[in-house]
Amino acid sequence: MDKDTVLTHILQLKGIATLLGGEPPISVIKNNKYISQLTPEAQVTDKNVDNNLPSLDHAIHTALTGEIKTVILVGPEGSGKTTALEKLAVDWAKGEHLHNFSHVFHFRFREMNLLEGTLSLETLLLNHHGLVPPESIPLILQRPKAVLLIFDDLHQYKHSLDPSVHTLCSDPSQAVSVSCLVASLLHGSLLKGAAFLVATRPTGCLKFLSGSRVEVLGFLKPQREAYVKGFFTDQTVANKSLMHMERTLGFYDFCTSPRFCWMVCSIYKSLMEAGAKLPETVSQLYIDILMHLIQTLSLNEAGVRELVLALGRMAAHCSLSQHSSCTKEEMDSFGFQQFLTSQTSVGVFLQVDGDPESDRCVFSFHSQLMQEFVLAVSFFLDKSTLEGVEKMLEKHKGHAKFLDLFLSGLSEPVQRRPLETLLGEFNLDRITDFKRWFKSSSETTLKGCYKDAHQHCFHLLHQAQNESLVKEIITSSVRRGISYGDLSLQDCATLNYVFTCLGEMELLNLYLTRDLTEEKAEILAPAMSLSHKILLSSSFLRTGAVTHLASALSRGITTDLDLSHTRLGDEKFKILCTGLRDCKLHTLKLVACNLTEASCEDLASVLTSATSQLRELDILFNELGDQGITKLCQGLHSPHCKLQDLHLQSCKLTEASMGGLSAALCSGQSELRKINLTQNQIGDSGVETLCKSLQHPLCKLQSLTLFDSDLTGTCCAHLMAALMSDHCSLTELDLSVNDLGQEGVLQLCQALSRPQCPIEKLGLTRCELTVLVFEELGSLLSSGNSRLKSLSVGINQVGEQGVKHILDAVAHPSCLLEDLDLEMTGLTDTCVEHLCAAVRASKTLKNLELRNNSLTDASVPALVQTMQDSHNMQEMNLRYNEFSEDVFEMLDECDKIRY
């Protein structure tokens, strides 16, 4: 086609304008309302998509100016493929783009379906649309590289593109079947060197095409906003529509479709002009659309009812046969005879290709969603058959994604009543059957642990819009802690609806949400504010999402927030703190969140807030450094600070920051009861500083963990002095994985032997202990002066000679031990008789850790018998000993043994 002919061919209105068909491309192009759709490359940033990101236009132009000869646009219904193709052709005809092509031909596959018999490429170009003068044909055939052929609607093509079923031709004058002609063009044997642009919904035909594939995303939020604001002249109305669309319909995947946006805006405009309420769900939206379409027809109630039932039969056929179009003969069998004489009646609902009274005419639904909706309506409307809902849904499973959702919406009397005024009463038996099925299937689904099944149940509840039904189905017994991570916008809205109906929830589990966007967080914000605990660990939060989370915390009831392993960073954490300063949070977990010294000042401001309720702060594995902790400690001095547990494992701390921490502990303002300093280079001098605060009368610390903190026996003298102080309140002390040695721990034992020593839990795992130390610990445990209830002395190679002293103490009536860890201490079968005797004699021992020793099968009978006989023992861990599979059955007999 030459450029003038292209403009004439495209810039003309075709068919009947209908609400379901979307805004005609010609209208979009003529009125300069085209807003570029997006390709996947647009999703590359933490910020809203802007106009500088790759667009569909850019992707097409780039591909067509390269070496690739075939470009395939793939996108869902109404995503803007047709409009993009026609605009591309118009832009070429106006001389704005694609200057390397001298001729552009535009075809639609649904029109190609109507061609019969045989024809040559020359005939097709000359006669199809009557667009090419004969004298141009030689030029086209001589310079195929300057020719672009555009094919739209590949998914509607009724022939195969499999090259193996065709004898491909290469002669442009040879007459062949239409299917052979198209296959020969697209597989490069005919008009070799020409470029092709093909548009389609996802279809099986794609496997037979090679080329550059461009996925069409449609509208993301910025494009949606621009479109809606361009649709309404009154920006107040535009903003109202956009807000309602985003909070109700905007979460659906198909809201990325420009056609769907046009349809929603059109029905919103109609409803607002009539002073009617806007729809809350997609079911309500399609009820409004169906009513609008029916009211444009001059049919009585009986006629409208019969038309909808005929549409339902057609929808069922298309769904089950997976054919998108129907012939005239099939339409007659569905009951359309009286309606086909009026193209307006049918054209309002269907795409009509050809003369409606011709046998060659084909009919298809404008919209897959409308097809499923009329199927649902006709099922409830039909009183002629007895088919149950479960059987019907099973038949259409995998073919009709929204069918049960529409049935859920239509099953509620408030929602279906407007339709019944036009169509007559629905079949109440079928509605009752649906509700019975829904409650039964929901009960089964919610007992399971499959997130997708749970979400689908929530979708059904959302469509029903019945708060009492939500409370009836989502009982406390099914509110399990399943993770709802990686939600779509649609899932977010339904989950939020359920939480809002319930009023409050114990847990909002969003673990492993790989991309929590601003849109999703905005929709989930009410649910967040109604949740006592929010779990977002191992997730990724966009900056905008953090803003909504902060807002939800400040106005909600959340007491526990887990953001561990979210790579939050200082910038996002600063935003979060705007909500943390005024919330009900008791526990905040920030493990491995990429925080640095810069975040500590913000944390301090949270702790000093008059409304702060924070009791536990886990900020492990963040490079806070000494200066960071010094800033944080300033918050601990505040009378408003209520922090009791502070976990600072692996935060790059040294002795330099212990002064600030010590000063806070004995300031009289600090409520700290527990500090974990694991895997920091505190050193002996750092412990000396801390020990001064432990002796202060205002220090309330009860638990101190110094696991792997670069300590030696030198620090034990300071610890001994602290533990012997009358003011020391420490009940738990973990010094594991430090080279304390014999002399250091013997000093500790002196303090532990005093009746006033408060220590009840002591960790000395891998501390270079000796047999003499074990002997002293044994004496201490059996002395009657020790309060120790938990002792960890594993990974100290003292052998059975050393462990014997501990076991003797366990058997002593004065020993209070409940938990004993003897992992990797060199135990063999020789000690088992002694060990079993100690366990039997003990009145307090509950848990015994014996991992990584050298016990063999020979010791198993005695250990199993001892555990079975013991009333107070709860668990014995025998993992990683030298057992064979021969004794596994015997070990299984005792559920208190782990192996």
mmCIF file of N, CA and C in Angstrom, residues 736 762-766 769-770 773-775 777-778 781 790-811 817-828 831-832 834-836 838-839 845 847-855 863 873 875-881:
data_model
loop_
_atom_site.group_PDB
_atom_site.id
_atom_site.type_symbol
_atom_site.label_atom_id
_atom_site.label_comp_id
_atom_site.label_asym_id
_atom_site.label_seq_id
_atom_site.Cartn_x
_atom_site.Cartn_y
_atom_site.Cartn_z
ATOM 1 N N SER A 736 30.623 -18.579 75.593
ATOM 2 C CA SER A 736 31.049 -19.647 74.681
ATOM 3 C C SER A 736 31.930 -19.119 73.553
ATOM 4 N N LEU A 762 24.540 -20.763 82.258
ATOM 5 C CA LEU A 762 25.940 -20.469 81.976
ATOM 6 C C LEU A 762 26.367 -21.194 80.707
ATOM 7 N N GLY A 763 26.933 -20.446 79.758
ATOM 8 C CA GLY A 763 27.438 -21.016 78.517
ATOM 9 C C GLY A 763 28.944 -20.973 78.470
ATOM 10 N N LEU A 764 29.559 -22.162 78.396
ATOM 11 C CA LEU A 764 31.019 -22.269 78.322
ATOM 12 C C LEU A 764 31.438 -23.212 77.195
ATOM 13 N N THR A 765 30.649 -23.257 76.149
ATOM 14 C CA THR A 765 30.962 -24.116 75.006
ATOM 15 C C THR A 765 32.250 -23.644 74.320
ATOM 16 N N ARG A 766 33.148 -24.609 74.045
ATOM 17 C CA ARG A 766 34.413 -24.372 73.364
ATOM 18 C C ARG A 766 35.178 -23.210 73.999
ATOM 19 N N LEU A 769 38.315 -25.684 78.154
ATOM 20 C CA LEU A 769 38.193 -26.159 79.533
ATOM 21 C C LEU A 769 38.983 -27.457 79.704
ATOM 22 N N THR A 770 39.352 -27.737 80.968
ATOM 23 C CA THR A 770 40.144 -28.917 81.297
ATOM 24 C C THR A 770 39.370 -29.819 82.247
ATOM 25 N N VAL A 773 38.670 -28.158 85.519
ATOM 26 C CA VAL A 773 37.529 -27.243 85.486
ATOM 27 C C VAL A 773 36.223 -28.026 85.630
ATOM 28 N N PHE A 774 36.139 -29.171 84.941
ATOM 29 C CA PHE A 774 34.932 -29.991 85.044
ATOM 30 C C PHE A 774 34.766 -30.520 86.475
ATOM 31 N N GLU A 775 35.874 -30.836 87.099
ATOM 32 C CA GLU A 775 35.804 -31.308 88.495
ATOM 33 C C GLU A 775 35.266 -30.195 89.397
ATOM 34 N N LEU A 777 33.415 -27.631 88.436
ATOM 35 C CA LEU A 777 32.006 -27.405 88.111
ATOM 36 C C LEU A 777 31.116 -28.464 88.749
ATOM 37 N N GLY A 778 31.609 -29.711 88.777
ATOM 38 C CA GLY A 778 30.853 -30.786 89.418
ATOM 39 C C GLY A 778 30.662 -30.522 90.902
ATOM 40 N N LEU A 781 28.054 -27.748 91.356
ATOM 41 C CA LEU A 781 26.668 -28.162 91.108
ATOM 42 C C LEU A 781 26.089 -28.974 92.265
ATOM 43 N N SER A 790 20.979 -24.361 83.889
ATOM 44 C CA SER A 790 21.371 -24.661 82.512
ATOM 45 C C SER A 790 22.875 -24.500 82.384
ATOM 46 N N LEU A 791 23.557 -25.525 81.859
ATOM 47 C CA LEU A 791 25.013 -25.493 81.725
ATOM 48 C C LEU A 791 25.396 -26.059 80.366
ATOM 49 N N SER A 792 26.169 -25.272 79.605
ATOM 50 C CA SER A 792 26.678 -25.716 78.306
ATOM 51 C C SER A 792 28.192 -25.778 78.378
ATOM 52 N N VAL A 793 28.727 -27.007 78.290
ATOM 53 C CA VAL A 793 30.188 -27.187 78.334
ATOM 54 C C VAL A 793 30.642 -28.049 77.156
ATOM 55 N N GLY A 794 29.872 -28.027 76.067
ATOM 56 C CA GLY A 794 30.211 -28.822 74.895
ATOM 57 C C GLY A 794 31.445 -28.314 74.186
ATOM 58 N N ILE A 795 31.964 -29.162 73.275
ATOM 59 C CA ILE A 795 33.150 -28.870 72.452
ATOM 60 C C ILE A 795 34.332 -28.485 73.337
ATOM 61 N N ASN A 796 34.474 -29.183 74.420
ATOM 62 C CA ASN A 796 35.661 -29.124 75.273
ATOM 63 C C ASN A 796 36.117 -30.574 75.441
ATOM 64 N N GLN A 797 37.245 -30.921 74.851
ATOM 65 C CA GLN A 797 37.667 -32.321 74.777
ATOM 66 C C GLN A 797 38.279 -32.798 76.100
ATOM 67 N N VAL A 798 37.416 -33.059 77.062
ATOM 68 C CA VAL A 798 37.885 -33.535 78.376
ATOM 69 C C VAL A 798 37.671 -35.036 78.528
ATOM 70 N N GLY A 799 36.937 -35.652 77.602
ATOM 71 C CA GLY A 799 36.706 -37.084 77.647
ATOM 72 C C GLY A 799 35.848 -37.506 78.828
ATOM 73 N N GLU A 800 35.723 -38.813 78.961
ATOM 74 C CA GLU A 800 34.844 -39.352 79.992
ATOM 75 C C GLU A 800 35.361 -39.050 81.400
ATOM 76 N N GLN A 801 36.680 -38.887 81.533
ATOM 77 C CA GLN A 801 37.247 -38.569 82.842
ATOM 78 C C GLN A 801 36.736 -37.232 83.363
ATOM 79 N N GLY A 802 36.639 -36.243 82.460
ATOM 80 C CA GLY A 802 36.125 -34.942 82.866
ATOM 81 C C GLY A 802 34.618 -34.941 83.042
ATOM 82 N N VAL A 803 33.906 -35.540 82.064
ATOM 83 C CA VAL A 803 32.442 -35.549 82.104
ATOM 84 C C VAL A 803 31.934 -36.296 83.329
ATOM 85 N N LYS A 804 32.692 -37.290 83.828
ATOM 86 C CA LYS A 804 32.288 -38.065 85.007
ATOM 87 C C LYS A 804 31.945 -37.150 86.179
ATOM 88 N N HIS A 805 32.695 -36.068 86.330
ATOM 89 C CA HIS A 805 32.452 -35.156 87.459
ATOM 90 C C HIS A 805 31.090 -34.450 87.303
ATOM 91 N N ILE A 806 30.741 -34.097 86.079
ATOM 92 C CA ILE A 806 29.446 -33.452 85.840
ATOM 93 C C ILE A 806 28.317 -34.446 86.073
ATOM 94 N N LEU A 807 28.495 -35.690 85.590
ATOM 95 C CA LEU A 807 27.441 -36.705 85.755
ATOM 96 C C LEU A 807 27.233 -37.050 87.221
ATOM 97 N N ASP A 808 28.319 -37.094 87.972
ATOM 98 C CA ASP A 808 28.176 -37.346 89.414
ATOM 99 C C ASP A 808 27.342 -36.252 90.066
ATOM 100 N N ALA A 809 27.578 -35.003 89.622
ATOM 101 C CA ALA A 809 26.821 -33.877 90.174
ATOM 102 C C ALA A 809 25.349 -33.964 89.788
ATOM 103 N N VAL A 810 25.074 -34.373 88.535
ATOM 104 C CA VAL A 810 23.685 -34.501 88.073
ATOM 105 C C VAL A 810 22.917 -35.469 88.971
ATOM 106 N N ALA A 811 23.570 -36.525 89.403
ATOM 107 C CA ALA A 811 22.901 -37.526 90.241
ATOM 108 C C ALA A 811 22.711 -37.048 91.680
ATOM 109 N N LEU A 817 20.237 -28.722 87.923
ATOM 110 C CA LEU A 817 20.319 -28.658 86.457
ATOM 111 C C LEU A 817 19.076 -29.218 85.777
ATOM 112 N N GLU A 818 18.602 -28.438 84.789
ATOM 113 C CA GLU A 818 17.495 -28.879 83.939
ATOM 114 C C GLU A 818 17.965 -29.126 82.505
ATOM 115 N N ASP A 819 18.967 -28.341 82.067
ATOM 116 C CA ASP A 819 19.517 -28.462 80.716
ATOM 117 C C ASP A 819 21.025 -28.628 80.795
ATOM 118 N N LEU A 820 21.540 -29.670 80.117
ATOM 119 C CA LEU A 820 22.971 -29.935 80.128
ATOM 120 C C LEU A 820 23.443 -30.236 78.711
ATOM 121 N N ASP A 821 24.470 -29.499 78.277
ATOM 122 C CA ASP A 821 25.020 -29.665 76.927
ATOM 123 C C ASP A 821 26.415 -30.269 77.035
ATOM 124 N N LEU A 822 26.551 -31.522 76.542
ATOM 125 C CA LEU A 822 27.829 -32.227 76.545
ATOM 126 C C LEU A 822 28.244 -32.599 75.119
ATOM 127 N N GLU A 823 27.900 -31.756 74.167
ATOM 128 C CA GLU A 823 28.242 -32.039 72.776
ATOM 129 C C GLU A 823 29.761 -32.111 72.592
ATOM 130 N N MET A 824 30.198 -33.111 71.824
ATOM 131 C CA MET A 824 31.593 -33.254 71.408
ATOM 132 C C MET A 824 32.565 -33.109 72.592
ATOM 133 N N THR A 825 32.294 -33.905 73.605
ATOM 134 C CA THR A 825 33.209 -33.908 74.759
ATOM 135 C C THR A 825 34.013 -35.201 74.826
ATOM 136 N N GLY A 826 33.882 -36.075 73.808
ATOM 137 C CA GLY A 826 34.681 -37.285 73.734
ATOM 138 C C GLY A 826 34.052 -38.481 74.419
ATOM 139 N N LEU A 827 32.745 -38.544 74.481
ATOM 140 C CA LEU A 827 32.059 -39.648 75.140
ATOM 141 C C LEU A 827 32.021 -40.890 74.251
ATOM 142 N N THR A 828 32.166 -42.055 74.883
ATOM 143 C CA THR A 828 32.063 -43.346 74.186
ATOM 144 C C THR A 828 31.072 -44.226 74.941
ATOM 145 N N CYS A 831 30.961 -44.785 78.963
ATOM 146 C CA CYS A 831 30.354 -43.922 79.982
ATOM 147 C C CYS A 831 28.841 -44.064 80.079
ATOM 148 N N VAL A 832 28.251 -44.890 79.209
ATOM 149 C CA VAL A 832 26.788 -44.910 79.103
ATOM 150 C C VAL A 832 26.129 -45.406 80.390
ATOM 151 N N HIS A 834 27.193 -45.115 83.424
ATOM 152 C CA HIS A 834 27.291 -44.016 84.392
ATOM 153 C C HIS A 834 26.297 -42.904 84.029
ATOM 154 N N LEU A 835 26.222 -42.584 82.732
ATOM 155 C CA LEU A 835 25.326 -41.522 82.272
ATOM 156 C C LEU A 835 23.864 -41.878 82.565
ATOM 157 N N CYS A 836 23.478 -43.107 82.274
ATOM 158 C CA CYS A 836 22.091 -43.526 82.495
ATOM 159 C C CYS A 836 21.734 -43.506 83.973
ATOM 160 N N ALA A 838 23.001 -41.492 86.174
ATOM 161 C CA ALA A 838 22.849 -40.089 86.567
ATOM 162 C C ALA A 838 21.487 -39.542 86.146
ATOM 163 N N VAL A 839 21.070 -39.876 84.933
ATOM 164 C CA VAL A 839 19.767 -39.411 84.429
ATOM 165 C C VAL A 839 18.641 -39.961 85.301
ATOM 166 N N LEU A 845 16.659 -32.888 85.742
ATOM 167 C CA LEU A 845 17.165 -32.840 84.375
ATOM 168 C C LEU A 845 16.047 -33.105 83.358
ATOM 169 N N ASN A 847 16.622 -31.858 79.635
ATOM 170 C CA ASN A 847 17.195 -31.907 78.295
ATOM 171 C C ASN A 847 18.684 -32.205 78.357
ATOM 172 N N LEU A 848 19.116 -33.194 77.569
ATOM 173 C CA LEU A 848 20.518 -33.588 77.562
ATOM 174 C C LEU A 848 21.015 -33.608 76.118
ATOM 175 N N GLU A 849 22.060 -32.815 75.848
ATOM 176 C CA GLU A 849 22.636 -32.681 74.510
ATOM 177 C C GLU A 849 23.885 -33.542 74.420
ATOM 178 N N LEU A 850 23.838 -34.573 73.534
ATOM 179 C CA LEU A 850 24.970 -35.491 73.386
ATOM 180 C C LEU A 850 25.418 -35.600 71.918
ATOM 181 N N ARG A 851 25.182 -34.581 71.122
ATOM 182 C CA ARG A 851 25.570 -34.618 69.717
ATOM 183 C C ARG A 851 27.083 -34.745 69.550
ATOM 184 N N ASN A 852 27.477 -35.302 68.387
ATOM 185 C CA ASN A 852 28.896 -35.316 67.964
ATOM 186 C C ASN A 852 29.816 -35.978 68.980
ATOM 187 N N ASN A 853 29.359 -37.074 69.559
ATOM 188 C CA ASN A 853 30.224 -37.901 70.384
ATOM 189 C C ASN A 853 30.460 -39.221 69.652
ATOM 190 N N SER A 854 31.000 -40.219 70.356
ATOM 191 C CA SER A 854 31.377 -41.485 69.692
ATOM 192 C C SER A 854 30.572 -42.654 70.233
ATOM 193 N N LEU A 855 29.296 -42.425 70.509
ATOM 194 C CA LEU A 855 28.420 -43.498 70.971
ATOM 195 C C LEU A 855 28.053 -44.383 69.794
ATOM 196 N N LEU A 863 20.159 -46.382 76.565
ATOM 197 C CA LEU A 863 19.692 -44.987 76.443
ATOM 198 C C LEU A 863 18.182 -44.935 76.220
ATOM 199 N N MET A 873 12.628 -36.301 82.123
ATOM 200 C CA MET A 873 13.368 -36.049 80.881
ATOM 201 C C MET A 873 12.409 -35.788 79.718
ATOM 202 N N GLU A 875 13.904 -34.459 76.424
ATOM 203 C CA GLU A 875 14.596 -34.690 75.155
ATOM 204 C C GLU A 875 16.056 -35.053 75.387
ATOM 205 N N MET A 876 16.512 -36.026 74.589
ATOM 206 C CA MET A 876 17.938 -36.374 74.522
ATOM 207 C C MET A 876 18.330 -36.311 73.050
ATOM 208 N N ASN A 877 19.328 -35.488 72.728
ATOM 209 C CA ASN A 877 19.756 -35.318 71.345
ATOM 210 C C ASN A 877 20.998 -36.158 71.089
ATOM 211 N N LEU A 878 20.848 -37.183 70.209
ATOM 212 C CA LEU A 878 21.947 -38.107 69.911
ATOM 213 C C LEU A 878 22.429 -37.986 68.463
ATOM 214 N N ARG A 879 22.123 -36.883 67.807
ATOM 215 C CA ARG A 879 22.510 -36.737 66.411
ATOM 216 C C ARG A 879 24.037 -36.774 66.245
ATOM 217 N N TYR A 880 24.468 -37.281 65.091
ATOM 218 C CA TYR A 880 25.880 -37.278 64.685
ATOM 219 C C TYR A 880 26.765 -38.098 65.612
ATOM 220 N N ASN A 881 26.200 -39.177 66.154
ATOM 221 C CA ASN A 881 27.029 -40.190 66.801
ATOM 222 C C ASN A 881 27.280 -41.296 65.782
#
